[in-house]
Tab-separated table of C-alpha atoms in Angstrom:
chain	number	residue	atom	x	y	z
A	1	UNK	CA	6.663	107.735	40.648
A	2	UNK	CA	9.273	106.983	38.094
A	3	UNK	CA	11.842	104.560	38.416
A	4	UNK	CA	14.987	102.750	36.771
A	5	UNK	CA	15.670	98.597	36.782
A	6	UNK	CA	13.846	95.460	36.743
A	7	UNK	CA	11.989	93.537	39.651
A	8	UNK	CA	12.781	90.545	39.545
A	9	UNK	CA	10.004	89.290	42.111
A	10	UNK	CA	7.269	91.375	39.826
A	11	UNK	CA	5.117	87.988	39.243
A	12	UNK	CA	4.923	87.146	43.050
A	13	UNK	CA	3.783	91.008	43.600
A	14	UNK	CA	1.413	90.892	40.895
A	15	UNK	CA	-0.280	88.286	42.658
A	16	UNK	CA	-0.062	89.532	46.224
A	17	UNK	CA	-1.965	93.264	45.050
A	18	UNK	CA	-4.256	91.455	43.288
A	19	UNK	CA	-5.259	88.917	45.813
A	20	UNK	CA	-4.498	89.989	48.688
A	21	UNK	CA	-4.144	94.243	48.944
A	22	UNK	CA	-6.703	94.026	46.161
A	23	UNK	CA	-5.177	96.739	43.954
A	24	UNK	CA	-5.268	95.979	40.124
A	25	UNK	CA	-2.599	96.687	37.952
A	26	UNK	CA	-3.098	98.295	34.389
A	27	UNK	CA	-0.049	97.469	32.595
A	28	UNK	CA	3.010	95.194	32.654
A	29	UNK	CA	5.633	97.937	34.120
A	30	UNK	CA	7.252	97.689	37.352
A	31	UNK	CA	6.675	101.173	37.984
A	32	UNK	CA	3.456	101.249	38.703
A	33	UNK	CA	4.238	97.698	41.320
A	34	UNK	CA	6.565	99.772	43.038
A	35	UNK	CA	4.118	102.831	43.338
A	36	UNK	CA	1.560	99.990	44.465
A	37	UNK	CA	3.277	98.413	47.039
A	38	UNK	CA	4.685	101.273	48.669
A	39	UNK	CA	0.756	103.046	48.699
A	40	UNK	CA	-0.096	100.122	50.173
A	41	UNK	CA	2.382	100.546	52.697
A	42	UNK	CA	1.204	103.638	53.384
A	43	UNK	CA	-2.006	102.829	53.735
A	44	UNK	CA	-1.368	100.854	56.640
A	45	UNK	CA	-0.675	103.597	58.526
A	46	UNK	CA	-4.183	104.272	58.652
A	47	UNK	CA	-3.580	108.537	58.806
A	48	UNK	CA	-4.733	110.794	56.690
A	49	UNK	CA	-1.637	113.369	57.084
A	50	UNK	CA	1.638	111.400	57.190
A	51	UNK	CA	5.034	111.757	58.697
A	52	UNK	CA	8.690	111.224	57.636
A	53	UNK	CA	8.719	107.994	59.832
A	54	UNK	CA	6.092	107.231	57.969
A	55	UNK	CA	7.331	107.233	54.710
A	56	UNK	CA	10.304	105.157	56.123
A	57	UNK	CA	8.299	102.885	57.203
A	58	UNK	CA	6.499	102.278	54.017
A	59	UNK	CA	10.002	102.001	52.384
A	60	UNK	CA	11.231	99.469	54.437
A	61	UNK	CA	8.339	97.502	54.043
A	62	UNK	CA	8.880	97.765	50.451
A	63	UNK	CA	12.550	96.864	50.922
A	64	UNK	CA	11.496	93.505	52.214
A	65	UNK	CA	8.626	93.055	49.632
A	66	UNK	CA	10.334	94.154	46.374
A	67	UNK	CA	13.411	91.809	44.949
A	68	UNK	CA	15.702	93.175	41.945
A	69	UNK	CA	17.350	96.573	41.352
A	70	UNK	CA	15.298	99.774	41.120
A	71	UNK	CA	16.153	104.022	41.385
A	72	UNK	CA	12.944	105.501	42.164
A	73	UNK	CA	12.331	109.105	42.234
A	74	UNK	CA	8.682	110.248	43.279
A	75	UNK	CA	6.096	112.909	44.471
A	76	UNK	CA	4.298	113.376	47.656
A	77	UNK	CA	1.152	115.428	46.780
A	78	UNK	CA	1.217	118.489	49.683
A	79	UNK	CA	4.398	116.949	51.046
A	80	UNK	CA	7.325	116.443	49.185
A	81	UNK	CA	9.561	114.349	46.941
A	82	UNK	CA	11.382	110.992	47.800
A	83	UNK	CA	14.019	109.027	46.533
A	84	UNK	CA	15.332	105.876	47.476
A	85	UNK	CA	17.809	102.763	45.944
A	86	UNK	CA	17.467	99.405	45.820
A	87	UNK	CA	19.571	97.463	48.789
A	88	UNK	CA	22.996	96.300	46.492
A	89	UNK	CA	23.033	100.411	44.742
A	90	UNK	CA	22.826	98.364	41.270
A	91	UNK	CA	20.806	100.584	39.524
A	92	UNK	CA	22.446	104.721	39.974
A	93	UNK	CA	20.867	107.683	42.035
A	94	UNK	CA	21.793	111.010	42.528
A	95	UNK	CA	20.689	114.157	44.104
A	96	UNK	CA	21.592	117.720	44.376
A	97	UNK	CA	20.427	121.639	45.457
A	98	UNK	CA	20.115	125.391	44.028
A	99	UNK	CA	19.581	128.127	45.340
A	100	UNK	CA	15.952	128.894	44.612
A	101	UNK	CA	15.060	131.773	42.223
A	102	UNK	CA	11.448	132.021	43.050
A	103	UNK	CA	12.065	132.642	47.232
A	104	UNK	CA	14.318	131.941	49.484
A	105	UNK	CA	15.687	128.255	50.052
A	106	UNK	CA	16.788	125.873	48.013
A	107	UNK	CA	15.296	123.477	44.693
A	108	UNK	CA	16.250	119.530	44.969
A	109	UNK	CA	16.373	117.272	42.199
A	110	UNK	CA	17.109	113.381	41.753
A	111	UNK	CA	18.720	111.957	38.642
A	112	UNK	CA	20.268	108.986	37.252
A	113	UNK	CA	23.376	110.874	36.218
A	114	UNK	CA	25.141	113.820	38.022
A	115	UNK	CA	25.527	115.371	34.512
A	116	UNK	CA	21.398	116.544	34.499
A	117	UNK	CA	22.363	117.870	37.784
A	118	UNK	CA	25.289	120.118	36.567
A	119	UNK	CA	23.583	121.294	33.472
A	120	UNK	CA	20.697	123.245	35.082
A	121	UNK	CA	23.365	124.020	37.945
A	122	UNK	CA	22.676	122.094	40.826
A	123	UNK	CA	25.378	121.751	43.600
A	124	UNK	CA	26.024	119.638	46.241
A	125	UNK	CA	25.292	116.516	44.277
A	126	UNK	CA	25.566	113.359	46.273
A	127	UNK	CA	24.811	109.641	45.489
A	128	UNK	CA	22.080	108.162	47.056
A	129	UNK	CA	23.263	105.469	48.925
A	130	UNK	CA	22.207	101.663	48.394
A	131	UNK	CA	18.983	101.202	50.744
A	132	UNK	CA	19.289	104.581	51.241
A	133	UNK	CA	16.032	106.507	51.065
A	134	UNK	CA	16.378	110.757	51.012
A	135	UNK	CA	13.002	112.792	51.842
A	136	UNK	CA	12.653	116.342	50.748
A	137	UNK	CA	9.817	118.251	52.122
A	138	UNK	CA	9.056	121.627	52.448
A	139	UNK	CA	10.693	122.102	55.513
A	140	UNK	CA	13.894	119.737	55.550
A	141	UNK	CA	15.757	117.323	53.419
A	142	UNK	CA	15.880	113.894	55.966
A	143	UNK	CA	18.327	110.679	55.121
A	144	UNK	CA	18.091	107.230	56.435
A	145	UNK	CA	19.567	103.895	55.154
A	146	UNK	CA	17.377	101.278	55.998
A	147	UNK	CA	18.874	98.610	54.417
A	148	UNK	CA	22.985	97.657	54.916
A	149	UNK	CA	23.364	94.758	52.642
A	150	UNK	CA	27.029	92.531	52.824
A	151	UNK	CA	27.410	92.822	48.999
A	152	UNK	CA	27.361	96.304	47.331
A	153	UNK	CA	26.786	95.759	43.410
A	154	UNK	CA	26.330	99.040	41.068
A	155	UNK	CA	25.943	98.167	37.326
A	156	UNK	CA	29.200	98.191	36.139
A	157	UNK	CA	27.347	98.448	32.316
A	158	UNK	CA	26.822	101.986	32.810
A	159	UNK	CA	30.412	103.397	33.284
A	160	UNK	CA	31.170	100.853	29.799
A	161	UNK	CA	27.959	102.492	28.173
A	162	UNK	CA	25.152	104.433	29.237
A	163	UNK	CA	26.358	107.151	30.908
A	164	UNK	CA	27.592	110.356	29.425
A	165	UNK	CA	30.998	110.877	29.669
A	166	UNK	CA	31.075	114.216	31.679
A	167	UNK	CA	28.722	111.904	34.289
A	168	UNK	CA	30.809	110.941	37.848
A	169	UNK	CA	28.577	107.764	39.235
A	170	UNK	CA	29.158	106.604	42.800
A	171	UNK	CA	32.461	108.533	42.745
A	172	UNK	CA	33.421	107.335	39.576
A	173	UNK	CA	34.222	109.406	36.736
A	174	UNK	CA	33.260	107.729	33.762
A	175	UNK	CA	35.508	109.816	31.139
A	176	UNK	CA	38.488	108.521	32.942
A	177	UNK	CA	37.323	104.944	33.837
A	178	UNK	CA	37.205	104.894	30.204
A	179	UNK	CA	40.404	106.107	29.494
A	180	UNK	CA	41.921	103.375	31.519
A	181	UNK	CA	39.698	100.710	29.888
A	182	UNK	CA	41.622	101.939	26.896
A	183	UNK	CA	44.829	101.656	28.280
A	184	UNK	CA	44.514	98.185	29.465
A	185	UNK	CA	42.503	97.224	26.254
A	186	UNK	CA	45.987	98.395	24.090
A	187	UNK	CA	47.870	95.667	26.508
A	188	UNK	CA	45.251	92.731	25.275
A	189	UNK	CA	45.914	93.722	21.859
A	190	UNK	CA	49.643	94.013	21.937
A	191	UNK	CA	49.642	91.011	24.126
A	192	UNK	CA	47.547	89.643	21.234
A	193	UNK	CA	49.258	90.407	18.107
A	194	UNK	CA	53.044	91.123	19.454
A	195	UNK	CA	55.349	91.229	16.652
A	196	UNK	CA	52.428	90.154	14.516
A	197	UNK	CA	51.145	94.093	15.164
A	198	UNK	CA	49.827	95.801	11.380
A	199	UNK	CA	47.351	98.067	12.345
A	200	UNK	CA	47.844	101.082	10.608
A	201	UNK	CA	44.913	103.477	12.312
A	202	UNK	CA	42.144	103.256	15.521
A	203	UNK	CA	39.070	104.085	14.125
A	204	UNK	CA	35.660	104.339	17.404
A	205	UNK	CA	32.545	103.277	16.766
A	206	UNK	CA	30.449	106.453	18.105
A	207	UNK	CA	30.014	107.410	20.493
A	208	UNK	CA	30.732	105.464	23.890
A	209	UNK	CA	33.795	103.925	22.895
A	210	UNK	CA	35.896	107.224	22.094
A	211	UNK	CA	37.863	107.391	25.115
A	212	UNK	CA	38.851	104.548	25.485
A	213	UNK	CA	39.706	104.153	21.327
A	214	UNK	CA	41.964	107.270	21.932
A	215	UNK	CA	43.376	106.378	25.212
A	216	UNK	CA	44.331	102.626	23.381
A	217	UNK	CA	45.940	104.542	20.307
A	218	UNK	CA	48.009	106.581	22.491
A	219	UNK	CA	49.168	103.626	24.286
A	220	UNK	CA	50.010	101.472	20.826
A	221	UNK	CA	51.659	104.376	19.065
A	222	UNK	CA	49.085	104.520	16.187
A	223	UNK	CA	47.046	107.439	14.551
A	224	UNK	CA	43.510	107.600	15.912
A	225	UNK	CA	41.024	108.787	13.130
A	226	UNK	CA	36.873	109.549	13.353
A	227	UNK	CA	35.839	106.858	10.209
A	228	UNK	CA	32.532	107.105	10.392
A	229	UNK	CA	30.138	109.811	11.117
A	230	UNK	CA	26.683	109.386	13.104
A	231	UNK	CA	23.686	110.373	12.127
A	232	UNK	CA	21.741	111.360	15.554
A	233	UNK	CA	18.314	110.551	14.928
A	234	UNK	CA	18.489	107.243	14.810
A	235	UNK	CA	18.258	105.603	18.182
A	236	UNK	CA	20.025	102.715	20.151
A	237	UNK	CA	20.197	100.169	17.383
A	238	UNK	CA	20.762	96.935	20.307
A	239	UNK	CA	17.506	97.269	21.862
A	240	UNK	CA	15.626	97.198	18.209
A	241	UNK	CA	13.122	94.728	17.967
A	242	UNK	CA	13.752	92.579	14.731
A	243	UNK	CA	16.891	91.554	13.056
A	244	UNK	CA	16.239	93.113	10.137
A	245	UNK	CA	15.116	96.758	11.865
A	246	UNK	CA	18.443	96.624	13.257
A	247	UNK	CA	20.685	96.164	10.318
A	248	UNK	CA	18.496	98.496	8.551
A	249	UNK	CA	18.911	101.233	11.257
A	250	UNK	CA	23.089	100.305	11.364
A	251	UNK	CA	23.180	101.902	8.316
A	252	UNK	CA	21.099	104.987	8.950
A	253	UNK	CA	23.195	105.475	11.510
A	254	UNK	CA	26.390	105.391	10.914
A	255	UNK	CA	28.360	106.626	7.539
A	256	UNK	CA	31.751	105.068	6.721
A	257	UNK	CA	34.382	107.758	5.480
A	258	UNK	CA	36.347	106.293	2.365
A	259	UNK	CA	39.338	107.801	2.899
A	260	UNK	CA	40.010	106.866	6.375
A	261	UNK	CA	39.726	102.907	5.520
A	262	UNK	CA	41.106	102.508	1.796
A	263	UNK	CA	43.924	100.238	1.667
A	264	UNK	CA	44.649	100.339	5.290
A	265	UNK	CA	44.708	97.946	8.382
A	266	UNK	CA	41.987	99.139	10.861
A	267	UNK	CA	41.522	98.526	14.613
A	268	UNK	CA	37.336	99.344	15.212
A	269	UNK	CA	37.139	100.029	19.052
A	270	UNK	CA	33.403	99.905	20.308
A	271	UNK	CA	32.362	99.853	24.171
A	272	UNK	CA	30.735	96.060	23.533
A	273	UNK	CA	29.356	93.143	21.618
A	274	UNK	CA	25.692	92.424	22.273
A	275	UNK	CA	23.662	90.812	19.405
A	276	UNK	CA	26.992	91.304	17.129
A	277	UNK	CA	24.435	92.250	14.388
A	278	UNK	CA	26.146	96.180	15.047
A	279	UNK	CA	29.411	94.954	15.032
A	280	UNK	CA	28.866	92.967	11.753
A	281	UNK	CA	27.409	95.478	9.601
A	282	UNK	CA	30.124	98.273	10.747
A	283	UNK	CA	32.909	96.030	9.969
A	284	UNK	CA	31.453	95.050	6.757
A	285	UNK	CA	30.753	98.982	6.147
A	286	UNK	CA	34.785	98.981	6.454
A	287	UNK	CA	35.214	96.445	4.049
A	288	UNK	CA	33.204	98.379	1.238
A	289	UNK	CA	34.897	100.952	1.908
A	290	UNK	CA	38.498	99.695	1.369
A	291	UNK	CA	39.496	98.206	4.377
A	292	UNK	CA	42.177	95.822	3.911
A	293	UNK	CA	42.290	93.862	7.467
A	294	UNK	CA	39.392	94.913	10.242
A	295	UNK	CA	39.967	93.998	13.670
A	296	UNK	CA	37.309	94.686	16.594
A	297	UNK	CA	37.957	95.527	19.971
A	298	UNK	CA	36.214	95.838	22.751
A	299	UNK	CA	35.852	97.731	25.711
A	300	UNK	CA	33.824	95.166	27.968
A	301	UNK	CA	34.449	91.605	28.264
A	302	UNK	CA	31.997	89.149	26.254
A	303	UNK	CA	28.757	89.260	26.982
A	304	UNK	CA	27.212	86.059	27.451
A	305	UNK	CA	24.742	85.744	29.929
A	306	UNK	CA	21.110	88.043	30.060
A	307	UNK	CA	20.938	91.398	32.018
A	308	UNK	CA	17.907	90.748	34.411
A	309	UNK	CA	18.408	94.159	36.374
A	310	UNK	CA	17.210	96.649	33.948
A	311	UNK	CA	19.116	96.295	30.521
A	312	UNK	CA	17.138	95.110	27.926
A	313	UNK	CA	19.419	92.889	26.378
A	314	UNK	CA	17.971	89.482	24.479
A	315	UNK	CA	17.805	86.200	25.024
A	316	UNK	CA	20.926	84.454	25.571
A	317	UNK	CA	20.455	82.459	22.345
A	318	UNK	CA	20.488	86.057	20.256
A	319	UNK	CA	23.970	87.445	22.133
A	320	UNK	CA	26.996	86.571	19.818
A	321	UNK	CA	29.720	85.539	22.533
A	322	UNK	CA	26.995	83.052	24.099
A	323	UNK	CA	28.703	79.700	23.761
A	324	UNK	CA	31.451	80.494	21.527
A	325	UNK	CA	34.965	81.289	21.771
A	326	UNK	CA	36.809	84.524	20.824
A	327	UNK	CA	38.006	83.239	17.111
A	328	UNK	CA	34.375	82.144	16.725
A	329	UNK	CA	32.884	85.837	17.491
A	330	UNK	CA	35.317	86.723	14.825
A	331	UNK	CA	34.276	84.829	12.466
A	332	UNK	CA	30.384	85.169	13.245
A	333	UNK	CA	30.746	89.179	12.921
A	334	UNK	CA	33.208	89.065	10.205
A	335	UNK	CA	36.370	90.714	11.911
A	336	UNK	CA	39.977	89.418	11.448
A	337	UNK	CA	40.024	89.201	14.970
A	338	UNK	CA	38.472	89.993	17.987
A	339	UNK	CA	40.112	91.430	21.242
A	340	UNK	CA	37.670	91.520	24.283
A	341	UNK	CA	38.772	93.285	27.581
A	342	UNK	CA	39.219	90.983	30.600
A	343	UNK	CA	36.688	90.959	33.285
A	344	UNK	CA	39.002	92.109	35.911
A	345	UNK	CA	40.639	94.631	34.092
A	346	UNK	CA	36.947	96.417	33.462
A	347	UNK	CA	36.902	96.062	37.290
A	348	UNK	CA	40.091	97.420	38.277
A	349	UNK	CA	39.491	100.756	35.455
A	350	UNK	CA	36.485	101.414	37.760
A	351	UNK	CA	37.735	100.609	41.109
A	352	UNK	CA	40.456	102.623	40.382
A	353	UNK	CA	38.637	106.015	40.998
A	354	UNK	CA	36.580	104.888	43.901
A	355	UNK	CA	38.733	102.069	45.532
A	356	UNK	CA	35.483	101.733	48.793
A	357	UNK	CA	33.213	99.481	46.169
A	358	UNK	CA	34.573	96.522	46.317
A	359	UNK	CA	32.346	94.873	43.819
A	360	UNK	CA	30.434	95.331	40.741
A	361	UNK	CA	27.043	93.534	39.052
A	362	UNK	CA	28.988	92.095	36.144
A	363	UNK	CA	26.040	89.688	35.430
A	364	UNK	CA	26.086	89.989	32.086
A	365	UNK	CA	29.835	88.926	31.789
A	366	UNK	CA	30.045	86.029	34.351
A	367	UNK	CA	26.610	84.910	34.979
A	368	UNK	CA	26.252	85.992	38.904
A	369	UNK	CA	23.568	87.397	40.065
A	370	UNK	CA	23.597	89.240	43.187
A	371	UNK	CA	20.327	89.344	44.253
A	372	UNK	CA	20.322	85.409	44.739
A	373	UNK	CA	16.752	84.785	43.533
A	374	UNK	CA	17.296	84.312	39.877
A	375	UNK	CA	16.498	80.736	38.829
A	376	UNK	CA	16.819	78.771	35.305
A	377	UNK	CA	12.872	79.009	35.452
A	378	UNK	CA	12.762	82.738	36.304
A	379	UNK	CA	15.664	83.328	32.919
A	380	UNK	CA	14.064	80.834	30.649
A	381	UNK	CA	10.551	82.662	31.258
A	382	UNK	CA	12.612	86.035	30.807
A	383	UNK	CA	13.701	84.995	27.340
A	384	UNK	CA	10.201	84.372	26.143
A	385	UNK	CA	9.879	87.762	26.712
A	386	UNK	CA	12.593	89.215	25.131
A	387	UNK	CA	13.529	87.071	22.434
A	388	UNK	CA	12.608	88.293	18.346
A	389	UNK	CA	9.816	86.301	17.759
A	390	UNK	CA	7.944	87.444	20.868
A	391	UNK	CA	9.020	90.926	20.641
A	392	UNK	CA	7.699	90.861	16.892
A	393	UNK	CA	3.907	89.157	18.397
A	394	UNK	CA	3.697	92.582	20.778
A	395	UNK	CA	1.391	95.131	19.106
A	396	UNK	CA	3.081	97.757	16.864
A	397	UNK	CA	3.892	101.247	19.427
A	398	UNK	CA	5.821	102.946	17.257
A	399	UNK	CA	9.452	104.071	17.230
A	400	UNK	CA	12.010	102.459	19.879
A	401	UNK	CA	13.837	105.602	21.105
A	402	UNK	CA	15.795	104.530	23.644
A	403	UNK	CA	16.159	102.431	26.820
A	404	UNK	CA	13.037	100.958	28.117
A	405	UNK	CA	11.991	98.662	31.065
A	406	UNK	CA	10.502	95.613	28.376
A	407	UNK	CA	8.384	93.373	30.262
């Protein structure tokens, strides 16, 4: 079984395998909870050959067990694979079919992204619904949504972020979601600076904010220009543990071009602030370079509150925009000035392809969490976790290479 989120229950299951289904954990992910509770669930059926009602039924008791937001793809030894979403779709899903090449029939895979799908040529790809769970055994592929929650949430961080451009996630195609967050980005900054206007030349930060940096210099009249080039070997810098790893690894990254920023008044787009430790050493790679003015914009509103449903992002006393106001995220980074996208303008870029969700998990922007069962208690033992100084007590495992599910 492998899966995609956070539980956010994952103490109160701990407790209940150990004590009471008697199944011990190994180690501190909530993949191997999720493959626990729903063997468990199995179990109960007391058969040694199982059914598709079966597996539902496991499912839905895991539905009602398991609290948070979780994709899970898995394996059926002799049976089959299975997918299934958590109840508010937070987390994405996807499935699709090819002809098979070693018989007749078809091949299925899941994914996070419809773009994994497309690239070994799958068709057919669909989203799997929210509390939707999708069988696929050797004789038919069986769908059933077990769960119909009021509020349907999907992570509106991955259309600003992690997904690939050429990606389309429930319905939504990110390329152009981003476009549009560029277009109504170049409002807030003429809105901003009116008359006042003396940027000279839109420079992205690579690579997630390119779309929308060229959709908001088309819309502002000004040159667009690649500043700095990225060197790809260096992983996400945000989810770094250690302040000084990730300034270090800023500047392995990314190399600022001298003749794009000498003497000149620069607009840096990126596709958000996090820790601002990013944004501060790009804009002061500007400044060596020559930059006269730098201004930041970005994509997503502030982020201020912790991501609880899979996003690794710190402690709210590490994120920049936590308690301070727009002018003093300026200053704290180093920019001239700092334009954030509104909240409902990120909404309405999204919406705008796929008008049937009515509502996003913007957690991280506004502090509302859907699932309901997030506490004070449950974020201030969250930050333990996740802040510096206990990342920096875990044992050394080498290399961060990319997004993880930190417990």
């Amino acid at each position: 079984m492998a899966h995609n989120g956070n539980l956010t229950n994952d103490s109160e299951l701990r407790h209940f395998l150990d004590y009471d289904a008697h199944r011990h954990i190994n180690t501190d992910s909530d993949s191997e909870l999720l493959l626990n509770i729903f063997a468990n669930n199995l179990q109960k059926t007391g058969k040694f050959r199982i059914n598709e009602q079966d597996i539902f039924s496991a499912a839905a008791g895991l539905y009602n067990e398991c609290r948070g937001a979780y994709a899970v793809a898995a394996m059926l030894a002799g049976f089959g694979i299975i997918g299934f979403r958590d109840p508010h779709g937070i987390r994405p899903l996807v499935f699709g079919r090819r002809k098979s090449s070693t018989g007749a029939g078809y091949d299925y895979m899941f994914a996070s992204e419809s773009v994994v799908l497309d690239a070994l040529d799958f068709t057919d790809i669909e989203d799997v619904q929210a509390g939707e769970v999708v069988i696929v055994s050797k004789t038919a592929v069986t769908r059933r949504r077990l769960v119909v929650e009021e509020r349907i949430t999907p992570c509106i961080f991955e259309h600003v972020y992690f997904a690939r451009p050429d990606s389309t996630i429930d319905g939504i195609p990110v390329y152009n979601a981003r476009l549009d967050m560029g277009v109504k980005l170049a409002r807030k900054v003429r809105q901003a600076l009116g008359d006042a206007m003396d940027i000279d030349v839109v420079i992205p930060v690579p690579d997630t904010s390119r779309a929308a940096a060229l959709q908001l210099s088309h819309e502002l009249g000004l040159p667009y220009r690649e500043g700095f080039n990225k060197n790809r070997y260096v992983g996400r810098t945000f989810i770094m543990p250690g302040q000084e790893m990730r300034r270090k690894n800023v500047r392995r990254k990314l190399n600022a071009m001298p003749t794009e920023f000498k003497g000149l008044n620069v607009l840096l787009v990126d596709d958000s602030i996090v820790r601002g430790t990013t944004s501060q050493e790009i804009i002061q790679m500007a400044r060596d370079v020559g930059a006269r003015k730098v201004y930041f914009a970005s994509a997503a509103p502030a982020i201020r509150f912790p991501n609880v449903y899979g996003i690794d992002m710190p402690s709210i006393e590490e994120l920049v925009a936590a308690g301070r106001s727009d002018d003093e995220v300026a200053g704290a980074i180093g920019a001239d000035m700092v334009f954030f996208q509104d909240l409902d303008d990120l909404i309405a870029s999204c919406r705008a392809f796929n008008p049937r969700i009515a509502a996003f998990d913007t957690s991280v922007f506004d502090g509302k969490y859907v699932t309901g069962d997030v506490t004070p208690e449950y974020l201030h033992k969250l930050e333990m976790r996740r802040s510096d100084a206990a990342k920096q007590k875990q044992p050394a495992d080498g290399e961060v290479i990319g997004l993880h599910n930190y417990k």
